[in-house]
Amino acid sequence: MARPTKAHIDLDALRHNYSLACQLAPGAQSIAVIKANAYGHGAIECGKALESMAPALAVACIEEAMELRSAGVNKPILLLEGPFSPEEISVAEQHNFWLMLSNQKQVDWIAEAQCQQPLTVWLKADSGMHRLGFQGEAFGRAYQQLRQLPHVHDEIVLASHFAAADEVDNGFTRQQIANFRDMIPDQSAPISLSNSAGVLAWQDSHGQWNRPGYMLYGNTPLDQQHSNAEPLQPVMQLVSEVIAIHQVPKGDSVGYGCSWTAERDSVIATVAIGYGDGYPRQAPSGTPVLINGQTAPLAGRVSMDMITVDVTDIGSVTIGDPVELWGRNVCVNQIAQLCGTIGYELLTRMPLRTPRIYS
């Protein structure tokens, strides 16, 4: 028998969400972003599941790309942070990695490279986020420099990244779109602006290439309900089981620091999951936990390996009963909001200790 804590990964849901991204932007090609171990879901398995559907995949760096190549994933892979050294360019050439270029040093490395095969490059503009990308006229100069290199493919994708597209009422996204369009040195060049939020809520940001990431895993990045996000299907279901039941008299406390005290005679269920398994330690008492299909509140601090839940009001609970922490019935975004963070963090920080079960 194994410890019951598991992350069930529904690859059909992943494929469904990718298809939704394509349906929402039928004039674009959608590159599947599987960086950070596919947002905690397992890059190899997710890459293989999407390889037959997506024209290309995207990761943050060459180490993530090489993991996919070593596992037999053969689609082109875009390195979103580009090369970190000149030596990585020859590796990119060998393995058909596409390179996002964000600064002049990277462009110069490309210019100096001795390549036998043409490189596919994307060029990133800083349209207002001020994190990566060329500013002002430097964007056009870098584009012209790359266009003159015989070992760079003629079609260079011009890209940028949104700072606040998840905030549907924030006008800064429209400003970034306008800034970017003013910066474009070649109106015939393909463009890429849309992340998941752009795909879902900002139709005028759809370009020839979109970059859906978080939405692929079945969760909306948007700060409010949106009809385009309603069909998303959660890919990860974090589950465990009840491993103990305690009768706690009124006035007694539960867990580390005695932070939760029973206001009545209570029934407390102990569940085999904790921050060592990826459940956030900062989850406050009252955070919803699904036991036997019924919602019950977290009671006391999250431990490394266990949590305690007040099941007084949900009827008979016994050892071995199933528990869902997030997934199909408990939204990871809701748990994240209660913890003062975002669903992205909870998913990507899922440790290797928690086995992923694929179906």
Short mmCIF file of C-alpha atoms in Angstrom, two decimals:
data_model
loop_
_atom_site.label_atom_id
_atom_site.label_comp_id
_atom_site.label_asym_id
_atom_site.label_seq_id
_atom_site.Cartn_x
_atom_site.Cartn_y
_atom_site.Cartn_z
CA MET A 1 0.00 0.00 0.00
CA ALA A 2 1.24 3.48 -0.87
CA ARG A 3 0.60 6.80 0.83
CA PRO A 4 -2.68 8.09 -0.60
CA THR A 5 -1.47 11.58 -1.54
CA LYS A 6 -1.46 11.92 -5.33
CA ALA A 7 -1.91 14.42 -8.13
CA HIS A 8 -4.14 12.92 -10.81
CA ILE A 9 -3.35 14.46 -14.21
CA ASP A 10 -6.09 14.29 -16.83
CA LEU A 11 -4.38 14.48 -20.22
CA ASP A 12 -7.71 14.53 -22.07
CA ALA A 13 -8.56 17.71 -20.17
CA LEU A 14 -5.18 19.14 -21.19
CA ARG A 15 -5.91 18.41 -24.84
CA HIS A 16 -9.40 19.86 -24.47
CA ASN A 17 -8.00 23.11 -23.07
CA TYR A 18 -5.45 23.36 -25.87
CA SER A 19 -8.23 22.87 -28.42
CA LEU A 20 -10.19 25.66 -26.71
CA ALA A 21 -7.21 28.01 -27.08
CA CYS A 22 -7.11 27.21 -30.79
CA GLN A 23 -10.89 27.71 -31.17
CA LEU A 24 -10.75 31.12 -29.51
CA ALA A 25 -8.08 32.31 -31.94
CA PRO A 26 -8.71 30.39 -35.17
CA GLY A 27 -6.43 32.65 -37.19
CA ALA A 28 -3.41 31.98 -35.00
CA GLN A 29 -1.05 29.14 -34.33
CA SER A 30 -1.00 28.27 -30.64
CA ILE A 31 2.33 27.32 -29.13
CA ALA A 32 1.83 25.20 -26.00
CA VAL A 33 3.76 26.59 -23.04
CA ILE A 34 5.00 23.76 -20.79
CA LYS A 35 7.72 25.54 -18.82
CA ALA A 36 8.30 24.87 -15.10
CA ASN A 37 7.59 21.16 -15.53
CA ALA A 38 4.36 22.00 -17.37
CA TYR A 39 3.27 24.22 -14.49
CA GLY A 40 3.86 21.33 -12.11
CA HIS A 41 1.94 18.77 -14.16
CA GLY A 42 4.93 16.97 -15.71
CA ALA A 43 6.58 18.39 -18.82
CA ILE A 44 7.42 15.09 -20.50
CA GLU A 45 3.94 13.61 -20.24
CA CYS A 46 2.23 16.88 -21.13
CA GLY A 47 4.64 17.48 -24.00
CA LYS A 48 3.92 14.05 -25.43
CA ALA A 49 0.19 14.58 -25.02
CA LEU A 50 0.28 17.88 -26.93
CA GLU A 51 2.96 17.06 -29.49
CA SER A 52 0.52 15.79 -32.10
CA MET A 53 -1.67 18.90 -31.74
CA ALA A 54 0.66 21.86 -31.29
CA PRO A 55 2.97 23.22 -34.00
CA ALA A 56 5.58 23.91 -31.32
CA LEU A 57 6.12 23.86 -27.56
CA ALA A 58 7.66 26.52 -25.33
CA VAL A 59 9.81 26.34 -22.20
CA ALA A 60 11.89 28.84 -20.25
CA CYS A 61 15.40 27.54 -20.89
CA ILE A 62 17.57 25.01 -22.67
CA GLU A 63 17.67 22.60 -19.70
CA GLU A 64 13.89 22.22 -19.88
CA ALA A 65 14.07 21.75 -23.65
CA MET A 66 16.77 19.08 -23.41
CA GLU A 67 14.67 17.11 -20.93
CA LEU A 68 11.93 16.94 -23.55
CA ARG A 69 14.31 15.97 -26.35
CA SER A 70 15.86 13.25 -24.20
CA ALA A 71 12.37 11.85 -23.64
CA GLY A 72 11.69 11.67 -27.39
CA VAL A 73 9.61 14.84 -27.86
CA ASN A 74 10.51 16.04 -31.36
CA LYS A 75 8.42 19.15 -32.04
CA PRO A 76 10.20 22.54 -32.26
CA ILE A 77 10.70 24.08 -28.82
CA LEU A 78 10.83 27.84 -28.22
CA LEU A 79 13.21 28.97 -25.46
CA LEU A 80 11.30 31.89 -23.98
CA GLU A 81 14.38 33.39 -22.26
CA GLY A 82 16.64 32.68 -25.23
CA PRO A 83 20.28 31.64 -24.98
CA PHE A 84 22.25 32.31 -21.79
CA SER A 85 25.61 31.79 -23.54
CA PRO A 86 26.96 31.56 -27.11
CA GLU A 87 27.46 27.82 -26.64
CA GLU A 88 23.72 27.29 -26.33
CA ILE A 89 23.21 28.48 -29.90
CA SER A 90 24.91 25.43 -31.40
CA VAL A 91 22.79 23.20 -29.17
CA ALA A 92 19.70 25.05 -30.37
CA GLU A 93 20.75 24.51 -33.96
CA GLN A 94 21.30 20.80 -33.40
CA HIS A 95 17.97 20.22 -31.64
CA ASN A 96 15.68 22.64 -33.49
CA PHE A 97 15.17 24.97 -30.56
CA TRP A 98 13.73 28.36 -31.44
CA LEU A 99 15.31 31.32 -29.67
CA MET A 100 13.54 34.33 -28.18
CA LEU A 101 15.99 37.24 -28.26
CA SER A 102 15.48 40.02 -25.74
CA ASN A 103 18.73 42.00 -25.70
CA GLN A 104 21.58 43.07 -27.95
CA LYS A 105 24.05 40.60 -26.48
CA GLN A 106 21.87 37.69 -27.57
CA VAL A 107 21.53 39.18 -31.05
CA ASP A 108 25.30 39.58 -31.29
CA TRP A 109 25.79 35.96 -30.27
CA ILE A 110 23.50 34.95 -33.12
CA ALA A 111 25.44 37.16 -35.52
CA GLU A 112 28.74 35.60 -34.51
CA ALA A 113 27.51 32.00 -34.54
CA GLN A 114 28.87 29.55 -37.10
CA CYS A 115 25.72 27.69 -38.07
CA GLN A 116 25.19 25.05 -40.73
CA GLN A 117 21.40 25.20 -40.47
CA PRO A 118 19.23 28.33 -40.37
CA LEU A 119 18.08 29.38 -36.91
CA THR A 120 14.48 30.26 -36.08
CA VAL A 121 14.44 33.36 -33.90
CA TRP A 122 11.79 35.46 -32.22
CA LEU A 123 12.49 39.06 -31.26
CA LYS A 124 11.00 40.52 -28.10
CA ALA A 125 9.91 44.13 -27.62
CA ASP A 126 9.40 45.88 -24.31
CA SER A 127 5.92 47.29 -24.83
CA GLY A 128 5.58 48.51 -21.26
CA MET A 129 6.25 45.69 -18.81
CA HIS A 130 9.92 46.72 -18.48
CA ARG A 131 11.18 43.24 -17.71
CA LEU A 132 12.67 41.90 -20.95
CA GLY A 133 12.80 43.12 -24.51
CA PHE A 134 14.14 45.87 -26.76
CA GLN A 135 12.95 49.41 -26.24
CA GLY A 136 12.17 52.06 -28.84
CA GLU A 137 14.22 52.17 -32.02
CA ALA A 138 16.59 49.45 -30.76
CA PHE A 139 13.86 46.95 -31.59
CA GLY A 140 13.89 47.88 -35.27
CA ARG A 141 17.69 47.96 -35.42
CA ALA A 142 17.94 44.46 -33.95
CA TYR A 143 15.35 43.22 -36.42
CA GLN A 144 17.26 44.63 -39.39
CA GLN A 145 20.51 43.15 -38.09
CA LEU A 146 18.93 39.71 -37.85
CA ARG A 147 17.32 40.01 -41.28
CA GLN A 148 20.76 40.42 -42.85
CA LEU A 149 22.17 37.21 -41.36
CA PRO A 150 22.22 34.30 -43.81
CA HIS A 151 21.88 31.73 -41.00
CA VAL A 152 18.62 33.21 -39.62
CA HIS A 153 15.28 32.21 -41.10
CA ASP A 154 13.64 35.05 -43.03
CA GLU A 155 10.46 34.84 -40.95
CA ILE A 156 11.24 36.43 -37.58
CA VAL A 157 8.37 36.49 -35.10
CA LEU A 158 7.99 39.84 -33.31
CA ALA A 159 6.78 39.34 -29.75
CA SER A 160 6.00 41.05 -26.48
CA HIS A 161 4.47 40.16 -23.12
CA PHE A 162 1.55 41.62 -21.19
CA ALA A 163 1.84 42.95 -17.66
CA ALA A 164 -1.83 43.08 -16.68
CA ALA A 165 -3.92 41.16 -19.22
CA ASP A 166 -5.40 39.08 -16.38
CA GLU A 167 -7.12 42.28 -15.15
CA VAL A 168 -9.96 42.50 -17.62
CA ASP A 169 -10.82 46.13 -16.84
CA ASN A 170 -7.23 47.38 -16.85
CA GLY A 171 -6.63 49.61 -19.86
CA PHE A 172 -2.87 49.09 -19.72
CA THR A 173 -3.19 46.07 -21.99
CA ARG A 174 -4.66 48.19 -24.77
CA GLN A 175 -1.81 50.64 -24.24
CA GLN A 176 0.72 47.82 -24.59
CA ILE A 177 -0.94 46.62 -27.79
CA ALA A 178 -0.76 50.15 -29.21
CA ASN A 179 2.85 50.57 -28.06
CA PHE A 180 3.84 47.31 -29.69
CA ARG A 181 2.15 48.09 -32.98
CA ASP A 182 3.96 51.44 -33.07
CA MET A 183 7.27 49.64 -32.57
CA ILE A 184 6.85 47.03 -35.33
CA PRO A 185 9.56 47.60 -37.96
CA ASP A 186 7.94 45.31 -40.55
CA GLN A 187 4.16 45.17 -40.85
CA SER A 188 4.38 41.89 -42.77
CA ALA A 189 6.23 40.08 -39.97
CA PRO A 190 4.29 37.58 -37.83
CA ILE A 191 3.56 38.75 -34.30
CA SER A 192 2.99 37.11 -30.91
CA LEU A 193 1.36 38.97 -28.04
CA SER A 194 -1.25 36.74 -26.45
CA ASN A 195 -0.58 34.74 -23.32
CA SER A 196 -3.49 32.81 -21.75
CA ALA A 197 -5.21 36.00 -20.62
CA GLY A 198 -4.77 37.49 -24.08
CA VAL A 199 -6.25 34.41 -25.73
CA LEU A 200 -9.26 34.45 -23.41
CA ALA A 201 -10.09 38.13 -23.06
CA TRP A 202 -8.20 40.31 -25.54
CA GLN A 203 -9.16 39.31 -29.06
CA ASP A 204 -7.34 42.25 -30.62
CA SER A 205 -4.08 40.88 -29.22
CA HIS A 206 -4.31 37.63 -31.20
CA GLY A 207 -1.46 37.43 -33.67
CA GLN A 208 -0.06 34.81 -35.99
CA TRP A 209 1.32 33.05 -32.89
CA ASN A 210 -0.28 32.84 -29.44
CA ARG A 211 1.34 31.45 -26.30
CA PRO A 212 -1.30 29.83 -24.04
CA GLY A 213 0.16 28.50 -20.81
CA TYR A 214 -1.83 28.58 -17.56
CA MET A 215 -5.16 28.05 -19.31
CA LEU A 216 -3.91 24.74 -20.75
CA TYR A 217 -4.02 23.32 -17.23
CA GLY A 218 -7.68 24.18 -16.83
CA ASN A 219 -7.64 27.35 -14.78
CA THR A 220 -8.43 30.91 -15.72
CA PRO A 221 -5.83 33.64 -15.22
CA LEU A 222 -8.56 36.30 -15.35
CA ASP A 223 -9.61 38.32 -12.31
CA GLN A 224 -13.31 37.90 -13.05
CA GLN A 225 -15.67 35.42 -14.65
CA HIS A 226 -15.52 35.30 -18.43
CA SER A 227 -17.57 33.21 -20.83
CA ASN A 228 -14.48 32.16 -22.79
CA ALA A 229 -12.98 30.60 -19.65
CA GLU A 230 -16.07 28.62 -18.62
CA PRO A 231 -15.25 25.53 -20.77
CA LEU A 232 -11.80 25.07 -19.16
CA GLN A 233 -11.33 21.69 -17.47
CA PRO A 234 -8.93 21.36 -14.51
CA VAL A 235 -6.09 19.01 -15.38
CA MET A 236 -4.71 18.38 -11.86
CA GLN A 237 -6.77 16.87 -9.07
CA LEU A 238 -4.82 16.85 -5.80
CA VAL A 239 -6.20 14.09 -3.58
CA SER A 240 -5.54 12.15 -0.41
CA GLU A 241 -7.43 10.26 2.31
CA VAL A 242 -8.51 10.57 5.91
CA ILE A 243 -6.02 8.75 8.16
CA ALA A 244 -7.41 9.52 11.63
CA ILE A 245 -10.55 10.77 13.40
CA HIS A 246 -10.50 12.56 16.75
CA GLN A 247 -13.23 13.72 19.09
CA VAL A 248 -12.14 17.16 20.30
CA PRO A 249 -13.96 18.66 23.32
CA LYS A 250 -15.01 22.29 23.34
CA GLY A 251 -12.06 24.46 24.40
CA ASP A 252 -9.33 22.09 23.20
CA SER A 253 -6.92 23.13 20.45
CA VAL A 254 -5.70 21.35 17.32
CA GLY A 255 -2.33 21.36 15.60
CA TYR A 256 0.89 23.33 15.91
CA GLY A 257 0.73 26.56 17.86
CA CYS A 258 -2.78 25.78 19.12
CA SER A 259 -4.05 28.27 16.54
CA TRP A 260 -7.49 26.65 16.23
CA THR A 261 -9.62 26.05 19.30
CA ALA A 262 -12.91 24.13 19.25
CA GLU A 263 -15.87 26.39 19.98
CA ARG A 264 -18.01 23.27 20.48
CA ASP A 265 -17.45 19.55 20.80
CA SER A 266 -15.99 18.75 17.39
CA VAL A 267 -14.96 15.91 15.11
CA ILE A 268 -11.54 16.43 13.51
CA ALA A 269 -10.29 14.39 10.54
CA THR A 270 -6.57 14.14 9.88
CA VAL A 271 -5.64 13.97 6.17
CA ALA A 272 -2.34 12.69 4.77
CA ILE A 273 -1.16 15.82 3.00
CA GLY A 274 0.90 18.83 4.01
CA TYR A 275 3.28 21.47 2.75
CA GLY A 276 5.83 18.74 1.98
CA ASP A 277 3.32 17.52 -0.61
CA GLY A 278 2.62 20.94 -2.12
CA TYR A 279 -0.38 21.99 -0.03
CA PRO A 280 0.34 25.58 1.03
CA ARG A 281 1.36 26.12 4.64
CA GLN A 282 -0.23 29.57 4.60
CA ALA A 283 -3.73 28.12 4.04
CA PRO A 284 -5.82 29.58 6.89
CA SER A 285 -8.36 27.81 9.05
CA GLY A 286 -11.62 27.73 7.13
CA THR A 287 -10.02 26.88 3.78
CA PRO A 288 -12.41 24.47 2.02
CA VAL A 289 -11.50 20.79 1.81
CA LEU A 290 -13.72 18.24 0.04
CA ILE A 291 -14.27 15.02 2.01
CA ASN A 292 -16.72 12.41 0.72
CA GLY A 293 -17.94 15.02 -1.75
CA GLN A 294 -18.82 17.47 1.01
CA THR A 295 -17.02 20.69 1.91
CA ALA A 296 -15.45 21.02 5.34
CA PRO A 297 -13.13 23.72 6.76
CA LEU A 298 -9.44 23.36 7.49
CA ALA A 299 -8.84 23.52 11.24
CA GLY A 300 -5.43 24.67 12.45
CA ARG A 301 -2.04 24.98 10.82
CA VAL A 302 -0.88 22.94 7.85
CA SER A 303 1.89 20.54 8.89
CA MET A 304 4.62 19.11 6.68
CA ASP A 305 2.75 15.83 6.16
CA MET A 306 -0.79 16.36 7.47
CA ILE A 307 -3.74 18.70 7.77
CA THR A 308 -6.68 18.63 10.16
CA VAL A 309 -10.24 19.32 9.06
CA ASP A 310 -13.38 20.05 11.04
CA VAL A 311 -15.88 17.43 9.82
CA THR A 312 -18.43 17.94 12.60
CA ASP A 313 -21.14 19.04 10.17
CA ILE A 314 -20.71 16.63 7.27
CA GLY A 315 -22.01 13.38 8.72
CA SER A 316 -20.15 10.12 9.05
CA VAL A 317 -16.45 10.29 8.15
CA THR A 318 -14.16 7.29 8.50
CA ILE A 319 -10.53 6.43 7.94
CA GLY A 320 -9.86 5.91 4.23
CA ASP A 321 -12.48 8.37 3.01
CA PRO A 322 -11.41 10.30 -0.14
CA VAL A 323 -10.28 13.92 0.04
CA GLU A 324 -9.88 16.50 -2.74
CA LEU A 325 -7.69 19.52 -2.03
CA TRP A 326 -8.18 21.09 -5.45
CA GLY A 327 -9.20 19.99 -8.91
CA ARG A 328 -12.60 19.25 -10.38
CA ASN A 329 -14.65 20.40 -7.41
CA VAL A 330 -12.35 22.77 -5.49
CA CYS A 331 -10.80 25.51 -7.64
CA VAL A 332 -7.06 25.95 -7.15
CA ASN A 333 -7.52 29.68 -7.74
CA GLN A 334 -9.86 29.84 -4.73
CA ILE A 335 -7.32 28.11 -2.50
CA ALA A 336 -4.57 30.40 -3.80
CA GLN A 337 -6.60 33.53 -3.10
CA LEU A 338 -7.16 32.44 0.50
CA CYS A 339 -3.38 31.94 0.77
CA GLY A 340 -2.54 35.36 -0.64
CA THR A 341 -1.02 33.98 -3.83
CA ILE A 342 -2.05 32.74 -7.30
CA GLY A 343 -2.89 29.33 -8.67
CA TYR A 344 0.22 29.41 -10.85
CA GLU A 345 2.40 29.22 -7.73
CA LEU A 346 0.52 26.37 -6.09
CA LEU A 347 0.71 24.26 -9.24
CA THR A 348 4.30 24.96 -10.23
CA ARG A 349 5.59 24.35 -6.70
CA MET A 350 4.12 20.84 -6.59
CA PRO A 351 7.08 18.74 -5.33
CA LEU A 352 8.32 15.49 -6.79
CA ARG A 353 7.32 13.75 -3.54
CA THR A 354 3.70 13.92 -4.74
CA PRO A 355 3.32 11.27 -7.46
CA ARG A 356 1.61 12.31 -10.67
CA ILE A 357 -0.87 9.72 -11.93
CA TYR A 358 -1.66 10.16 -15.63
CA SER A 359 -4.85 9.18 -17.37
#
